[in-house]
Each structure stands twice: as C-alpha cells, then as structure tokens.
C-alpha atoms as a printed R data frame, in Angstrom:
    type eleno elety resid chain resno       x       y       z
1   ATOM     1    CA   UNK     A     1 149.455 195.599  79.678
2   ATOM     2    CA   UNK     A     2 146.047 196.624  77.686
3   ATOM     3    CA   UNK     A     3 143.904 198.944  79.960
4   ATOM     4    CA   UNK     A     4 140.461 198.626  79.967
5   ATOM     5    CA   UNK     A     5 137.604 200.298  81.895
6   ATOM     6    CA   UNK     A     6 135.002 198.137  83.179
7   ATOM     7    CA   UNK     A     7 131.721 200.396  84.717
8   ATOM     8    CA   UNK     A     8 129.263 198.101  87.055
9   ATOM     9    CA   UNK     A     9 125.820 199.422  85.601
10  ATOM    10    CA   UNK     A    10 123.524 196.446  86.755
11  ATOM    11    CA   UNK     A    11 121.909 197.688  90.175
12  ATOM    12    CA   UNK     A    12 118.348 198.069  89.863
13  ATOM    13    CA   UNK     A    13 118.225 201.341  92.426
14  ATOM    14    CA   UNK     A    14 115.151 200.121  94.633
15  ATOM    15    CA   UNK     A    15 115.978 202.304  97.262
16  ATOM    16    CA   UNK     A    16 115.809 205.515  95.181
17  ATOM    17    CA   UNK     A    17 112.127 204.207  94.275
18  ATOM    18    CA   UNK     A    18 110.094 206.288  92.603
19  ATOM    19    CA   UNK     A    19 113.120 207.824  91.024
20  ATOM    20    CA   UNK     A    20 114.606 204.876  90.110
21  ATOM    21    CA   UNK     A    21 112.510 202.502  88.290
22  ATOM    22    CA   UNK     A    22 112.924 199.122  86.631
23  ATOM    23    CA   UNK     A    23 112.871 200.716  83.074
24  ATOM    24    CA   UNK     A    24 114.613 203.486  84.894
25  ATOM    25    CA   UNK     A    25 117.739 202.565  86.572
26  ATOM    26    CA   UNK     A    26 119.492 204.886  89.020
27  ATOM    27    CA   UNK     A    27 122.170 204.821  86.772
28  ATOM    28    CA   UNK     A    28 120.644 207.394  84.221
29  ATOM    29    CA   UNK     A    29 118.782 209.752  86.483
30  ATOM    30    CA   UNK     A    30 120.578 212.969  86.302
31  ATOM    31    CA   UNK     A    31 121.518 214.258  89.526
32  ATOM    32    CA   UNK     A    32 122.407 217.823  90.153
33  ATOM    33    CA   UNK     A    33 123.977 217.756  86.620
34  ATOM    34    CA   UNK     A    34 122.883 217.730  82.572
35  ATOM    35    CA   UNK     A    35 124.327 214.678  82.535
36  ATOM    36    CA   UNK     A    36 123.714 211.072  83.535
37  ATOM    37    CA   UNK     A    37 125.370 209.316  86.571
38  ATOM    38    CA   UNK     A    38 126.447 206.674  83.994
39  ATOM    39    CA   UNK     A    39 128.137 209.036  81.405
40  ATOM    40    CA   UNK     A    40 129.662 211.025  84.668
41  ATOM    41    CA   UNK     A    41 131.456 207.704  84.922
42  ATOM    42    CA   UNK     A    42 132.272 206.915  81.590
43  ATOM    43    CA   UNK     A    43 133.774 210.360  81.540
44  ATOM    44    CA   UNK     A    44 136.315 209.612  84.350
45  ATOM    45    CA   UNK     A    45 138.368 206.983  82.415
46  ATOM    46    CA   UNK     A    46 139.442 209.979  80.171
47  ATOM    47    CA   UNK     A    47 143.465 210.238  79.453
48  ATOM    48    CA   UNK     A    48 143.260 206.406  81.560
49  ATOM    49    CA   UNK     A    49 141.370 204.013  78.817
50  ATOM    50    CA   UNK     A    50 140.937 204.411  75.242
51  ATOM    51    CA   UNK     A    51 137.045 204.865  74.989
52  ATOM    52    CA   UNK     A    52 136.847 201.783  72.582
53  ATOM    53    CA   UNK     A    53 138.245 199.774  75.849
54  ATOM    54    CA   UNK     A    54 135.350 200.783  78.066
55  ATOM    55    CA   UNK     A    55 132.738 197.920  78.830
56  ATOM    56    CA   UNK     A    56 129.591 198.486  80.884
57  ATOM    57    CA   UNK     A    57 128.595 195.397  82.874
58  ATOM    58    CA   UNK     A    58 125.078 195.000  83.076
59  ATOM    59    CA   UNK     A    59 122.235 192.885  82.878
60  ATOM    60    CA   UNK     A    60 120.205 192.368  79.282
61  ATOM    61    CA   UNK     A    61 117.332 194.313  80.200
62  ATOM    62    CA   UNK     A    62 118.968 197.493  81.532
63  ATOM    63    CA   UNK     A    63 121.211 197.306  78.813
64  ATOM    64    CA   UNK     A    64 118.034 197.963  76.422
65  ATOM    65    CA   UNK     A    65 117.085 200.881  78.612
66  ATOM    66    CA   UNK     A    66 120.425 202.168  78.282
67  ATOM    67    CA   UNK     A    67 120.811 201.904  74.998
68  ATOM    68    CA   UNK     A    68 117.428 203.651  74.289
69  ATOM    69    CA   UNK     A    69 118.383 206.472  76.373
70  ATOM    70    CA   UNK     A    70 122.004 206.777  75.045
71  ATOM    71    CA   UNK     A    71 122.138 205.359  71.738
72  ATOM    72    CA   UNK     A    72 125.389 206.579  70.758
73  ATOM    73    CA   UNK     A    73 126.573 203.139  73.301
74  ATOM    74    CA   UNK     A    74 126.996 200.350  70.723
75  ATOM    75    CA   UNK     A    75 126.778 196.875  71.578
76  ATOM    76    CA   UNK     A    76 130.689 196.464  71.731
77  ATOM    77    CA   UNK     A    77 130.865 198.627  74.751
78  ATOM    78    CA   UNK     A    78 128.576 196.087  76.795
79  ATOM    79    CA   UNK     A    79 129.725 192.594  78.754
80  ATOM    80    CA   UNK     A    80 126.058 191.580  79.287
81  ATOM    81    CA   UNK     A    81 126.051 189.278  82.711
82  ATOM    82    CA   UNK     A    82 123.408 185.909  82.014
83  ATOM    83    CA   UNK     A    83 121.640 186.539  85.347
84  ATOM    84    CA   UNK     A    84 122.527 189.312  88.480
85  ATOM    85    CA   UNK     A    85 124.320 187.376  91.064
86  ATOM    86    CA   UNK     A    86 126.630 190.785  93.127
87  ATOM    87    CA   UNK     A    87 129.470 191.802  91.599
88  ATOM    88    CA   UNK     A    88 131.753 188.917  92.073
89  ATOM    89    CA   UNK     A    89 130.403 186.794  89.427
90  ATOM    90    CA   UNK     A    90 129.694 189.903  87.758
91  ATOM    91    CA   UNK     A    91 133.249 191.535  87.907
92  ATOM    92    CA   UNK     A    92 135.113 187.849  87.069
93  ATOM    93    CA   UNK     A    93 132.573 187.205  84.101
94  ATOM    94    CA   UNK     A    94 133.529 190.511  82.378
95  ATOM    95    CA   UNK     A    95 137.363 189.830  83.738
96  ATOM    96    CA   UNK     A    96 137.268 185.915  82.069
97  ATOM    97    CA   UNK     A    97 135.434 187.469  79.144
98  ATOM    98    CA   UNK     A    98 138.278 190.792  78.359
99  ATOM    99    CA   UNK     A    99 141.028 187.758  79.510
100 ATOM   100    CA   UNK     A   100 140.089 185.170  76.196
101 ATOM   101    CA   UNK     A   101 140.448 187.794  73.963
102 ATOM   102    CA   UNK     A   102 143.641 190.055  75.595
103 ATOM   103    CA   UNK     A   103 145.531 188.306  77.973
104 ATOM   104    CA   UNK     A   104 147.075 191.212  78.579
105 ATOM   105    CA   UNK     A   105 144.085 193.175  80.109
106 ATOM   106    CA   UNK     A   106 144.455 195.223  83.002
107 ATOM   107    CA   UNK     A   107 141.018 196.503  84.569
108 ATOM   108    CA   UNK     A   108 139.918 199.727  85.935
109 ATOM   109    CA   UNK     A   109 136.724 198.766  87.544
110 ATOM   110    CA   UNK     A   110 134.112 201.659  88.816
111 ATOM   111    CA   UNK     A   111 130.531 201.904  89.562
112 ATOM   112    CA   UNK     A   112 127.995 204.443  87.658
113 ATOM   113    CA   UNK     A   113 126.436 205.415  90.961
114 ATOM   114    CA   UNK     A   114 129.031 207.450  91.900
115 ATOM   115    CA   UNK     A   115 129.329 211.516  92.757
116 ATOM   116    CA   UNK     A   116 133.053 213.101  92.266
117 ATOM   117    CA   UNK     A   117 134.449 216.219  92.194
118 ATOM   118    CA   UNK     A   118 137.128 217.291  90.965
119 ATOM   119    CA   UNK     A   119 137.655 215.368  87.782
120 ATOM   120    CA   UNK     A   120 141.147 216.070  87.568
121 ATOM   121    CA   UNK     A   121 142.057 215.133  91.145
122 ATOM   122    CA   UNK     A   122 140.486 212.213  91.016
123 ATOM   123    CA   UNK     A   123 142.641 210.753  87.638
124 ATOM   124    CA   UNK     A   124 145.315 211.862  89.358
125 ATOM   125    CA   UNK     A   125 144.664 209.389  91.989
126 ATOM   126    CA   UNK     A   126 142.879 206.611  90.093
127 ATOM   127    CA   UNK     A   127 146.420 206.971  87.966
128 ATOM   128    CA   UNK     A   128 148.560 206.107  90.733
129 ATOM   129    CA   UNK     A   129 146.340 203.023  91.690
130 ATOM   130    CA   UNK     A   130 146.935 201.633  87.570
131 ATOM   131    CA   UNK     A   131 150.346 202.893  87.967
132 ATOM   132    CA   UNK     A   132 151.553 200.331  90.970
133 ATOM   133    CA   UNK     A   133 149.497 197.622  89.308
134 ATOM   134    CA   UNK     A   134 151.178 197.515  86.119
135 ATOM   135    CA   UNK     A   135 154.185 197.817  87.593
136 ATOM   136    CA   UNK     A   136 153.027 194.942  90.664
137 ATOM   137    CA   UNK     A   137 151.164 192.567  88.434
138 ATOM   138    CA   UNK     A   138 150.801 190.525  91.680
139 ATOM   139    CA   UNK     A   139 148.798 192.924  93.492
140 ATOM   140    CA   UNK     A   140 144.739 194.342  93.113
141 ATOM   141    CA   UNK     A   141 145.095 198.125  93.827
142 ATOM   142    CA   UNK     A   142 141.981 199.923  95.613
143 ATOM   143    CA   UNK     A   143 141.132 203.479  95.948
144 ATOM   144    CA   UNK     A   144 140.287 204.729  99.761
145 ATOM   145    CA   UNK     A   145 138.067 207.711 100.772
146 ATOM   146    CA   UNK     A   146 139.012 209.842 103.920
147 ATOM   147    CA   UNK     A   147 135.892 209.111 105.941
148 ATOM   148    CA   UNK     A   148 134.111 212.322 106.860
149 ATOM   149    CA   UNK     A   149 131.409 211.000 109.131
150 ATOM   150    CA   UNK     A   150 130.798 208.120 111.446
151 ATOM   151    CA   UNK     A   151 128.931 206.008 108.767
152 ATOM   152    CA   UNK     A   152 127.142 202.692 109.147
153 ATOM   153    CA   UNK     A   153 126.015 202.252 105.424
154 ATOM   154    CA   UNK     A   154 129.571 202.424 103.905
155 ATOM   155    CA   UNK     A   155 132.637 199.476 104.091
156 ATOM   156    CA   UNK     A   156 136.069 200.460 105.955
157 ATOM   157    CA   UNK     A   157 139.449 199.821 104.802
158 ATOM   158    CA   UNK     A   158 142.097 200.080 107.820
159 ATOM   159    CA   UNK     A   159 145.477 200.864 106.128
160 ATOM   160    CA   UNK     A   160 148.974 199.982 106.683
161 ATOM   161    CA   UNK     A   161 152.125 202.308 106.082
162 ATOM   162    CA   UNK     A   162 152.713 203.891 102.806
163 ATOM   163    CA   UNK     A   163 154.863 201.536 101.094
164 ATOM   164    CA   UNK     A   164 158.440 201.826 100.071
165 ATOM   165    CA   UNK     A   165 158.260 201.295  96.472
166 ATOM   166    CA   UNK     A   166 155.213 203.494  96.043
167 ATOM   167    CA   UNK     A   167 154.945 206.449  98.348
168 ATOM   168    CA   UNK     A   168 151.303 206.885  97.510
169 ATOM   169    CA   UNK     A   169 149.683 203.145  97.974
170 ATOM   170    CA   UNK     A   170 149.732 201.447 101.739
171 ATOM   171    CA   UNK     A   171 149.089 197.688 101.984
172 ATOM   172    CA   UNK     A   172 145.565 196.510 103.086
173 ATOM   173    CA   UNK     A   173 145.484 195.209 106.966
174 ATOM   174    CA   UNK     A   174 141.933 194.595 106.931
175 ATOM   175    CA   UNK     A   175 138.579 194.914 105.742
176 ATOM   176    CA   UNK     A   176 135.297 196.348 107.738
177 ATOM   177    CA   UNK     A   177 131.573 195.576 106.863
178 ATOM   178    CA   UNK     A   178 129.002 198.032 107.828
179 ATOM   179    CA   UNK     A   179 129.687 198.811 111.061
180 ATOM   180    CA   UNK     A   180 127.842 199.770 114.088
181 ATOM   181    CA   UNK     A   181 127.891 203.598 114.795
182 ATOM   182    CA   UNK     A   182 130.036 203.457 117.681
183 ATOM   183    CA   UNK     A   183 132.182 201.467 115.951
184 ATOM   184    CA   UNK     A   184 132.414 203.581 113.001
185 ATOM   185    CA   UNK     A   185 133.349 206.827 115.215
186 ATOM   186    CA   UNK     A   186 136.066 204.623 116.763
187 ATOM   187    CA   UNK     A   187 137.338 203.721 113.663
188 ATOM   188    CA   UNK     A   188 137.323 207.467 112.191
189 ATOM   189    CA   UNK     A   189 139.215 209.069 115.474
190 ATOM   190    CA   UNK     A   190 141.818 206.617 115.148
191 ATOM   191    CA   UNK     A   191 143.068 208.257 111.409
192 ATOM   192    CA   UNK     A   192 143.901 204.850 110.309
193 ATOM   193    CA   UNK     A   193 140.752 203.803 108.275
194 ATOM   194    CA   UNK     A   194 139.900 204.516 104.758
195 ATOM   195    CA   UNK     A   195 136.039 204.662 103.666
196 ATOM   196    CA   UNK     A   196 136.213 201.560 100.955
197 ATOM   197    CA   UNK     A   197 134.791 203.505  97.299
198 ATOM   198    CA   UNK     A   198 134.254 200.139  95.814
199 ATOM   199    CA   UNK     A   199 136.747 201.011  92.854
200 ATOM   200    CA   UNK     A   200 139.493 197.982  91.816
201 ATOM   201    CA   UNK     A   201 142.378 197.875  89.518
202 ATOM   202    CA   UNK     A   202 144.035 194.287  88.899
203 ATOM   203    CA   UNK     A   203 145.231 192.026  86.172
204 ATOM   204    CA   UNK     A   204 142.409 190.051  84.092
205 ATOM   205    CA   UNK     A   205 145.090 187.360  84.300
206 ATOM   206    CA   UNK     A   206 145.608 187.557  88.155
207 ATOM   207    CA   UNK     A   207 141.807 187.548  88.797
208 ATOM   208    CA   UNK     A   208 141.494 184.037  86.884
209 ATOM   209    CA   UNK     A   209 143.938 182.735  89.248
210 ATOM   210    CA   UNK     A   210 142.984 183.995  92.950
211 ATOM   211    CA   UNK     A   211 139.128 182.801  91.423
212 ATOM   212    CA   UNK     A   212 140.379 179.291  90.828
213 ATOM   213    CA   UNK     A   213 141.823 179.015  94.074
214 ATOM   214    CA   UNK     A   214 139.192 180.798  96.096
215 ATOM   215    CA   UNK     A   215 135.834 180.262  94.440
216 ATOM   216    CA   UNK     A   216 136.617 177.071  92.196
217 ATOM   217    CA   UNK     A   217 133.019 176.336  92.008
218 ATOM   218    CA   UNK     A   218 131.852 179.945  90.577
219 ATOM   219    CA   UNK     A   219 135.528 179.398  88.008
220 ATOM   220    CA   UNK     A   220 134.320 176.312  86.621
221 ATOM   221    CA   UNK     A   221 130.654 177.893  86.349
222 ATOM   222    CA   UNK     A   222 131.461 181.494  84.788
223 ATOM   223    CA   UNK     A   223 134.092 179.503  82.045
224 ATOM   224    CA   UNK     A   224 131.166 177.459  80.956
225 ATOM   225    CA   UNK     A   225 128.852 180.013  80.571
226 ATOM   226    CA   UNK     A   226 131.175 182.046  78.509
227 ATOM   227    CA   UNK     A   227 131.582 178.541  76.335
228 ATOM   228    CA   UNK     A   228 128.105 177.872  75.875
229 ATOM   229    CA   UNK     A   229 126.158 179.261  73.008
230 ATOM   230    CA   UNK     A   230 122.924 178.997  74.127
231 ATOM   231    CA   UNK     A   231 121.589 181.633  76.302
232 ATOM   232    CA   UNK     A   232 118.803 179.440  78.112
233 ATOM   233    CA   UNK     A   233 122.346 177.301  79.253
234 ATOM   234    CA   UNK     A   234 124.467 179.955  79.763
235 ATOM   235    CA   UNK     A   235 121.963 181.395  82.579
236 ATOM   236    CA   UNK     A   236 121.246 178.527  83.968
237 ATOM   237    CA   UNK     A   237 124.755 177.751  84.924
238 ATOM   238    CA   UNK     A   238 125.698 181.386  85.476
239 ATOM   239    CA   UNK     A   239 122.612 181.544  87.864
240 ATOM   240    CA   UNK     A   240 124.840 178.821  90.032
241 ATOM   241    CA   UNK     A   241 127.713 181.094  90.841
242 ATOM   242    CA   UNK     A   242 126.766 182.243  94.667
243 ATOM   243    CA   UNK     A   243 125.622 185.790  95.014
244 ATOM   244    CA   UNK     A   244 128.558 187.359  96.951
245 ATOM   245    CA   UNK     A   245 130.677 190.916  96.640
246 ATOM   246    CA   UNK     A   246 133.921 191.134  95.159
247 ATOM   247    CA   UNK     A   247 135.193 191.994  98.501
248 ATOM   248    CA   UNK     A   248 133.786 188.806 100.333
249 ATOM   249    CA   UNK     A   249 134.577 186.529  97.802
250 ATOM   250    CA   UNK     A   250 138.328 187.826  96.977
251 ATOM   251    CA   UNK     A   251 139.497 190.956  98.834
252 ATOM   252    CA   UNK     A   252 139.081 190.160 101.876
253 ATOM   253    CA   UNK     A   253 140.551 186.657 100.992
254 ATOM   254    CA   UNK     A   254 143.692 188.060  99.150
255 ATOM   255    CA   UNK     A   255 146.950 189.082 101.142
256 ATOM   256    CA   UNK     A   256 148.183 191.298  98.079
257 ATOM   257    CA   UNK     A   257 145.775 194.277  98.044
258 ATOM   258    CA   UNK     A   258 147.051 198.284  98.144
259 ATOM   259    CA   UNK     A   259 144.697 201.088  98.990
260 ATOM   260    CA   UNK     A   260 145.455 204.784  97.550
261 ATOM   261    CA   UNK     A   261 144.165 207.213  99.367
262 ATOM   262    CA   UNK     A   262 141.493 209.431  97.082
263 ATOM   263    CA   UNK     A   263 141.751 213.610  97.674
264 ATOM   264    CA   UNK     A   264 138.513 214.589  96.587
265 ATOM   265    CA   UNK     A   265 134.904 214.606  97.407
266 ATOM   266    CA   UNK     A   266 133.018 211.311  96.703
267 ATOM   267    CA   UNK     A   267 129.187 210.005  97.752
268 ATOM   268    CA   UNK     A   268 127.865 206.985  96.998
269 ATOM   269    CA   UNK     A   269 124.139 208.206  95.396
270 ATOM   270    CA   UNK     A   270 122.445 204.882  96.722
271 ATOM   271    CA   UNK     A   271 120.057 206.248  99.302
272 ATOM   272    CA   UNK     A   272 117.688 209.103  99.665
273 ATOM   273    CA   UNK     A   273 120.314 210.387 102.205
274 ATOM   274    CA   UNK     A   274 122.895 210.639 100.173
275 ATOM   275    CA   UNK     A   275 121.041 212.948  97.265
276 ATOM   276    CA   UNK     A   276 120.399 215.144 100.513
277 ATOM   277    CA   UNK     A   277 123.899 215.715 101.403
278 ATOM   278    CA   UNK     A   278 124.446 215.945  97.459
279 ATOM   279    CA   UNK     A   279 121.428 218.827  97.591
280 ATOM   280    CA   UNK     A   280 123.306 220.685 100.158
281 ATOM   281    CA   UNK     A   281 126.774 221.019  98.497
282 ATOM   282    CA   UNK     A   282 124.796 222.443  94.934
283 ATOM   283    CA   UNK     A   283 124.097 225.768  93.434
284 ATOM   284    CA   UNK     A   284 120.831 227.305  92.579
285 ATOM   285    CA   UNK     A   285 120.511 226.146  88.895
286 ATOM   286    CA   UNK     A   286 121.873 222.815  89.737
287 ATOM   287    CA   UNK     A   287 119.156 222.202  92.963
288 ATOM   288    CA   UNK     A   288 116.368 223.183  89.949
289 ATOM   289    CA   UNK     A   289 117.106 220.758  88.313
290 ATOM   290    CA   UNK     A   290 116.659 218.238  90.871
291 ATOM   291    CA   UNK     A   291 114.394 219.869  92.816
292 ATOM   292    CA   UNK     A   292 112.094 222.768  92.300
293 ATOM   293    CA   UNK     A   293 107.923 224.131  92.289
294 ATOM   294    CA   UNK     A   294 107.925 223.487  96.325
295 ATOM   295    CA   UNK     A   295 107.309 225.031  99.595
296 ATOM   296    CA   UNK     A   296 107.701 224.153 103.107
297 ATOM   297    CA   UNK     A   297 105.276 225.883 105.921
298 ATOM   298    CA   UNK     A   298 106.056 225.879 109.231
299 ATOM   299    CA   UNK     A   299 107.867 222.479 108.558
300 ATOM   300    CA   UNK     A   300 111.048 221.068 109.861
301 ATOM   301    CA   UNK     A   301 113.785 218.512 108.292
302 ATOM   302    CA   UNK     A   302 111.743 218.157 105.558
303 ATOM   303    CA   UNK     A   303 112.929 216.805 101.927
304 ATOM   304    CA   UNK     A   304 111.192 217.444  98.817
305 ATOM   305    CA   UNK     A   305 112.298 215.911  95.395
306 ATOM   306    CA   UNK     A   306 109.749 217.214  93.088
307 ATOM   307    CA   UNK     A   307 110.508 216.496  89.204
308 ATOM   308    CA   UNK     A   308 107.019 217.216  88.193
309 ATOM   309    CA   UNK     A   309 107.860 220.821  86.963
310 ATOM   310    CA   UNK     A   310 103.929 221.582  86.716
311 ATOM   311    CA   UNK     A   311 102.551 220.721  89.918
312 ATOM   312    CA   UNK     A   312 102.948 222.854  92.978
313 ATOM   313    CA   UNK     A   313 103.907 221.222  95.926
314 ATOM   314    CA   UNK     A   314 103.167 221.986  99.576
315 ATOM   315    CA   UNK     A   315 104.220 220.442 103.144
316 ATOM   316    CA   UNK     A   316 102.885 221.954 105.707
317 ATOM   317    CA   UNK     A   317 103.007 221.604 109.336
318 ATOM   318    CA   UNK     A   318 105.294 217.929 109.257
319 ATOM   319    CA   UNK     A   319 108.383 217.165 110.767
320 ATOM   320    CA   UNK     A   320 110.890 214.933 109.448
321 ATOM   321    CA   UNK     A   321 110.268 213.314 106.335
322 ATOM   322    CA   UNK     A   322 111.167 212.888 102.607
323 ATOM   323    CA   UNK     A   323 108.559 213.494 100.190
324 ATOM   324    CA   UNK     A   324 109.234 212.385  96.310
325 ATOM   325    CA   UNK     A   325 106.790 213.295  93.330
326 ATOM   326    CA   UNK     A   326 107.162 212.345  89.960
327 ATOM   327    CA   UNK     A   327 104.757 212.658  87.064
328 ATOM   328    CA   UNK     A   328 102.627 209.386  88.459
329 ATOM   329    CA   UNK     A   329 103.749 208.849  91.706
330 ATOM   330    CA   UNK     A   330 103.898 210.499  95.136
331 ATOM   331    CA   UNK     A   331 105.698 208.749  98.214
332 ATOM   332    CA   UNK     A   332 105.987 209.860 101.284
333 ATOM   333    CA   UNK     A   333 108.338 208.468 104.323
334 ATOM   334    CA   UNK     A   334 108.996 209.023 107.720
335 ATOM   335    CA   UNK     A   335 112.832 209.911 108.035
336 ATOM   336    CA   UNK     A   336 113.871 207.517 110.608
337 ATOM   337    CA   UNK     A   337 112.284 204.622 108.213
338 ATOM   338    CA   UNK     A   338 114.642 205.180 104.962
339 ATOM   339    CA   UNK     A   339 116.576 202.498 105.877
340 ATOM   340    CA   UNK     A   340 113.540 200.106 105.109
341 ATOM   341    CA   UNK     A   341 112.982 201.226 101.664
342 ATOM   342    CA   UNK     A   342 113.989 197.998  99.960
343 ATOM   343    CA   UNK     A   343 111.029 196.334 102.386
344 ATOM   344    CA   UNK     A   344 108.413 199.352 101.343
345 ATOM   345    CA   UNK     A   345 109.515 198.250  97.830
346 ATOM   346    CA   UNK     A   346 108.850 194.933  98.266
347 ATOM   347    CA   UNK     A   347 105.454 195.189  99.711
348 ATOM   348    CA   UNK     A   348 104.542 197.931  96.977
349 ATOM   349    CA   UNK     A   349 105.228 194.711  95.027
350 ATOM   350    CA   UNK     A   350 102.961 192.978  96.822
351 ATOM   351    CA   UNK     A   351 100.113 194.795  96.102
352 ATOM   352    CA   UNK     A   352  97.659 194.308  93.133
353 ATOM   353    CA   UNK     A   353  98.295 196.851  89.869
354 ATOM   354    CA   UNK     A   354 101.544 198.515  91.055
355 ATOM   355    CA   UNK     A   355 103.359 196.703  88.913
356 ATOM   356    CA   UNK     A   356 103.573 199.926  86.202
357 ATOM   357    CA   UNK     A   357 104.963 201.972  89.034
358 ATOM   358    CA   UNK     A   358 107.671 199.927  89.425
C-alpha cells in the first residue's frame, strides 16, 4: 500500500470570530506557537507519509488564502472540494480522487484544527492505527482520546477488548453524538469510552466500496464530478451529495472499525473554550503571543485575547466574560452565551456594512 496524508483544511472557524475570518481561516491563526495550526499538522505525518503524498482538502477560496500565507504549498499538495458539503463528501472526493490515480492508496486523514503534544507520542500511536490497517485492509482504524472531562461538545467512542491480533487496537461497539452532561459523566466513570479525535486511517479502495453500498446516491454524484471538466458542472452535481459527517454517513454504519487509544494531550481548538484551557497549560512567552497589553481590575473569570500589541486593554469591574480585540474589531460575550456564537455570527451578518469584518 501507498500512504498518503490527507489534512481537512475547509472549516471556515465562525465560532473563533473575530479571530477567525473568512480570508482568515482558523486554520492559520497561530496559537500559542510560531507556527500555524495547519503546518502543526502537516508536521505530524513526519517519518508516516512522504511530504509529496500530503493533500490538504479544502475549498477554492481558502485554498487562495492559504497559499498566500504559505506559498511554499504548491498546487499538487491540494484536492480542492467543488462546494463544502461536511466531511463525508469531502473525505470520499479526495479518497475517489488519490484512488484513480493509486489504487493502492492508504489514507491518514487529520484535521488542521488540532492541539498535540508530544509529537513523538503521538506517531507512535497514529503508527499503530496505519500499522493494523495495512495489515487488515478490511478494516478503517480510528484514534481514541482518554476523555478528561465530562464533555458535551466532543463525540464518544465506547470500546471493545483489545484485540488478539493487535494488542493495541479494540473493535468499535458504538458511536456517541454530543451528549448530554449527565450522560457524558456516566460515560467517563464507566472507563470504557474513548473521546472520538476525528482522525481515520482506511484503504482508498475500501472507502469506494462501503460508499457504494451506503451512500449510492453521493457515489454516483462525487464520480461524476471528478469526470466532468467543467467546474460550473462539477459543483453543481457535487453540491447534491447530502451534507453529512464521515461518522454518520459510514462509521457508524460500518461493523469493521478499530479504535487505538491516543497517550497524549489533544484539544480540539474550535471554540473560545478550548483556546482557554490551551492558555492555561502555556508558558509566559507562548501566552504573549496569544495574549498580551491587558489588565483585569477587580474582575472575575474574565478572558482577554488581545492581538492588537499597541492598544492597552482594560476590564474592570465584570464578571464572566470573554473579551477579543483585534486591530478592527472588539467583541465582547457573556460566558454562558459562547455556545451561540455561530447565531451572533449570523446576525453580525445580518447587519448592514459588516461584511469587511467578516
């Protein structure tokens, strides 16, 4: 088999608004590091996949902004989807795509939103997860997160014994949305549930299979886009594929899926939340750089992201909120209302000449 690394890069970041901006994606804001989320990731597939077999899926338009940010990432490193529609039309395009040329290809799929530490500890484990696959062709091979938390935001992965031909991967007995917080504690004090990190292994070849059988509509429609030659065409039937997750529309839906358990520290840098717990965990020079020209008075469970290194900022006398300022915006939220930043978003949308702040 003919690894290749495949790095979902298309997620527009709405609810790390201002930071993340259409021209701006979350994906290249440097958190707590000199470098960007997205070449953290590429760097992760080192001693795994050649770096000329590294693709990043993503949509035309960030790929520009990519590109002009990181020019050294030529056009052969990019599977460019026709129109975002989740990442299960997103994950079998690039699959179907790497398949027609090597039918060989084995994928190491990860997303460039992503915070892990240690490097080496996790190759180790993504390793054993390409390991089991190349030698189980049948199988997709996922990689599991000891949940450290009760939390609502994240996907659960309850796991099965350790296997006997592979003392490091247990089969899959089921997959958990989003639970409710009581449900999630449950889950957590019972040891036998895995936080799901959204990272797949599996066969190019065995992915155009299960996606005939499963999803024969989105098949038919991600083949013909990939045949037709005119872009205009290629959307338009692209654009029919339902929006879905890879899990809904194939892991959850598959009975041959392994989980290996990851040993080291992982966060999903989706949310305002989780840059706070990143915050916590960094040293001085690395919270400057995130962070820095602020003070709190007689203030309490307050956040400040302030990346507008000449302007002073000061919070005074609030309780609980999360204040971001950038060079042309400031926004300010209540704490218990993060979860609603996609609406805020939305409504900022809304509303006459915003549109450049976006």
């Amino acid at each position: 088999m003919s690894r290749y690394g495949l790095v979902l890069a298309g997620g527009a970041g709405e609810r790390l608004w201002p930071l993340s901006r259409k021209n701006f994606p979350k994906q290249l804001l440097k958190i707590g590091s000199e470098k960007t989320m997205l070449e953290e990731t590429l760097e992760r597939f080192g001693g795994i996949v050649e770096p000329n077999r590294i693709r990043i899926v993503t949509s035309s338009e960030l790929k520009s902004e990519i590109q002009q940010r990181l020019p050294y990432l030529g056009d052969s490193l990019f599977i460019v989807e026709p129109v975002p529609r989740n990442t299960a039309p997103a994950i079998c395009y690039a699959a179907f795509k790497l398949f027609a040329s090597d039918p060989e290809a084995l994928l190491v799929v990860l997303s460039s939103d992503h915070k892990i530490s240690p490097l080496e500890q996790f190759q180790q484990v993504l390793t054993r997860g390409v390991n089991f696959v190349e030698s189980h062709p049948e199988y997709i091979s996922l990689v599991g997160i000891s949940p450290t938390r009760p939390e609502t935001g994240f996907g659960y992965i309850r796991c099965g014994s350790c296997r006997l031909d592979d003392r490091f991967c247990m089969d899959v007995e089921q997959f958990v949305e989003k639970p409710s917080l009581k449900r999630a504690d449950e889950m957590i004090k019972s040891g036998l549930y895995l936080w799901n990190s959204g990272m797949f292994i599996f066969q190019a070849r065995l992915i155009a299979d299960i996606l005939g059988k499963l999803e024969p509509d989105m098949c038919e429609n991600i083949k013909q886009a990939l045949r037709e030659e005119d872009e205009s065409r290629a959307k338009k039937l692209f654009g029919r594929c339902r929006q879905v997750s890879f899990d809904k529309a194939i892991l959850e839906r598959y009975d041959k899926v392994v989980v290996v358990k990851g040993t080291f520290n992982w966060d999903d840098i989706g949310t305002f939340a989780a840059i706070e717990r990143l915050y916590s965990t960094l040293g001085e020079k690395e919270k400057e750089r995130l962070s820095s020209n602020f003070l709190t008075i007689d203030s309490n469970d307050v956040t400040v992201i302030n990346i507008d290194k000449e302007k002073l900022v000061v919070v005074a006398g609030v309780d609980d909120l999360l204040l971001v300022n950038t060079d042309d915006v400031a926004f300010i939220v209540g704490r218990e209302k993060l979860g609603k930043m996609r609406e805020y978003v939305e409504r900022i949308k809304n509303e006459e000449g915003t549109d450049k702040y976006l």
